[in-house]
Amino acid sequence: MTDTTPEPAGALRRRGFLRGAALGVGTVGAVTGAGAAAAALTGTAQAATPTPKEPAAPPADFHGVHQAGIVQPAQKCTAFLSYDVTAADRRELTELLRSVTDRARFLTTGGTPAALGITAPPSDSGTLGPQVPGDGLTVTVGVGSSLFDGRFGLADRKPLRLSPMPTFPDDDLDPAWCHGDLSVQVSAAHTDTVLHAVRDIARHTRGGMQVRWRIDGFTSPPRPSGTQRNHLGFKDGISNPEVTDPAVADKLLWVTGGGEPQWAQGGSYQVVRVIRMLVEFWDRVSVTEQERMFGRSKATGAPLDGSGEFDAPKFAQDPTGDVIPLDSHIRMANPRTTQSEGSRILRRGYNYDLGTDSDGNLDMGLIFTCYQQDVVRQFEAVQKRLAGEPLVDYITPFGGGYFFALPGVRDRNDWLGRALLA
């Protein structure tokens, strides 16, 4: 006798879905079945289209007089990490820096991770696949003033101008986001390459250093062309010295004598400033007022007295600031005088996005990084000129630090910090 008791609606839906999936006529199966039927009628194969392979950037040169990641243009993705060194003594510090060098050399060059056997954990996370691509990766390492505090017998070897980053007017520094014994900046063409490197370095330096603070950043594609834009909508980093000219680089970028320790020759002072931008307040300001604060056109990046983003502003022809206000950012940062020419810096800016804060406000900003031969003569001179500029109502520097980017690794027998620790 047939049971005619109705089944619960949920059971019917589940049974119908499973029956449809088995017959190839479920929600997904109907599309697949229809495609197969069309192929059978037309005699053509409906092969799945493979996902195009994402091209990797060519490897960056790891060996050289100077570290990579300084003079190269800012890459699409970056992670900046500050570390507290937990090595117990100078021998362990040496092992730490050799490990960082070995990992950076492999990661930037690319290759096949070592096979450790089927019973051992894999030597690589595998997040980039079985072959690690170089992908243009750069790993730039610096030392902070706290590394020379006496723990490792290096007090008499500290770079002449290296100190903790001071608090400037208009700063709101959070100690948890400041300073550190070591800095490591990892940059590449793709986010997964950066994260893979951060994870790999952490794995091989466990016990030698601990992350103090970290922030990830990115560069935006040119819109519509030229220099990238920051979260305020303005082109960022238009005016940089031509450090590809060795004479300019030796004057403004690299440490070359000047009373600095011999081991530091070829290095560069690195300044990192993590700057929050109050974008929701900024978005309520008129374009005219925004442009007068910067001294540039928002659309083109040109100075207000020019037509192209790389035009030099004509401050001498506008002594009272009728066109470009005297308190505009570009005029205060670089007034184009003989004195200010010697304070130029190599700027590398990255946007960041930390989501929202505890009050639900957007937390976005800039990772400002710059390199120079003398942090006092250059960065601090610029920063002091900028004190009180109108832009400070819309930005809040809250983190960062001063570091000294170590000289480069010259060959496979060399390692980061070798001359410092010799």
PDB file of C-alpha atoms in Angstrom, residues 6-8 29 40 45 106 111 114 155 165 167 169 220 254 270 303 310 319 334 359 364 366 376 392 394 396:
ATOM      1  CA  PRO A   6       2.920  14.575   2.487  1.00  0.00           C
ATOM      2  CA  GLU A   7       6.636  15.152   3.245  1.00  0.00           C
ATOM      3  CA  PRO A   8       7.720  18.342   5.041  1.00  0.00           C
ATOM      4  CA  GLY A  29      23.736  21.773 -13.200  1.00  0.00           C
ATOM      5  CA  ALA A  40      26.260  17.849 -28.600  1.00  0.00           C
ATOM      6  CA  ALA A  45      33.594  21.310 -27.465  1.00  0.00           C
ATOM      7  CA  PHE A 106      66.539  33.822  -1.836  1.00  0.00           C
ATOM      8  CA  GLY A 111      63.764  29.648  -6.992  1.00  0.00           C
ATOM      9  CA  ALA A 114      64.532  23.255  -0.328  1.00  0.00           C
ATOM     10  CA  ALA A 155      77.412  52.277  21.329  1.00  0.00           C
ATOM     11  CA  MET A 165      62.327  60.401  16.051  1.00  0.00           C
ATOM     12  CA  THR A 167      57.745  64.768  18.341  1.00  0.00           C
ATOM     13  CA  PRO A 169      54.558  70.379  16.320  1.00  0.00           C
ATOM     14  CA  SER A 220      47.636  53.703  -6.708  1.00  0.00           C
ATOM     15  CA  TRP A 254      74.229  58.373   0.447  1.00  0.00           C
ATOM     16  CA  GLN A 270      65.483  56.447   6.516  1.00  0.00           C
ATOM     17  CA  PRO A 303      51.471  74.235  -9.499  1.00  0.00           C
ATOM     18  CA  PHE A 310      56.288  68.710 -13.376  1.00  0.00           C
ATOM     19  CA  PRO A 319      56.544  87.164  -3.762  1.00  0.00           C
ATOM     20  CA  ASN A 334      60.520  73.556  -0.728  1.00  0.00           C
ATOM     21  CA  ASP A 359      34.181  55.471  16.434  1.00  0.00           C
ATOM     22  CA  MET A 364      43.126  55.973   5.909  1.00  0.00           C
ATOM     23  CA  LEU A 366      49.930  57.841   4.078  1.00  0.00           C
ATOM     24  CA  VAL A 376      68.900  66.917  10.473  1.00  0.00           C
ATOM     25  CA  VAL A 392      47.606  70.095   9.649  1.00  0.00           C
ATOM     26  CA  TYR A 394      43.304  67.387   8.113  1.00  0.00           C
ATOM     27  CA  THR A 396      47.617  63.511  12.041  1.00  0.00           C
TER      28      THR A 396
END
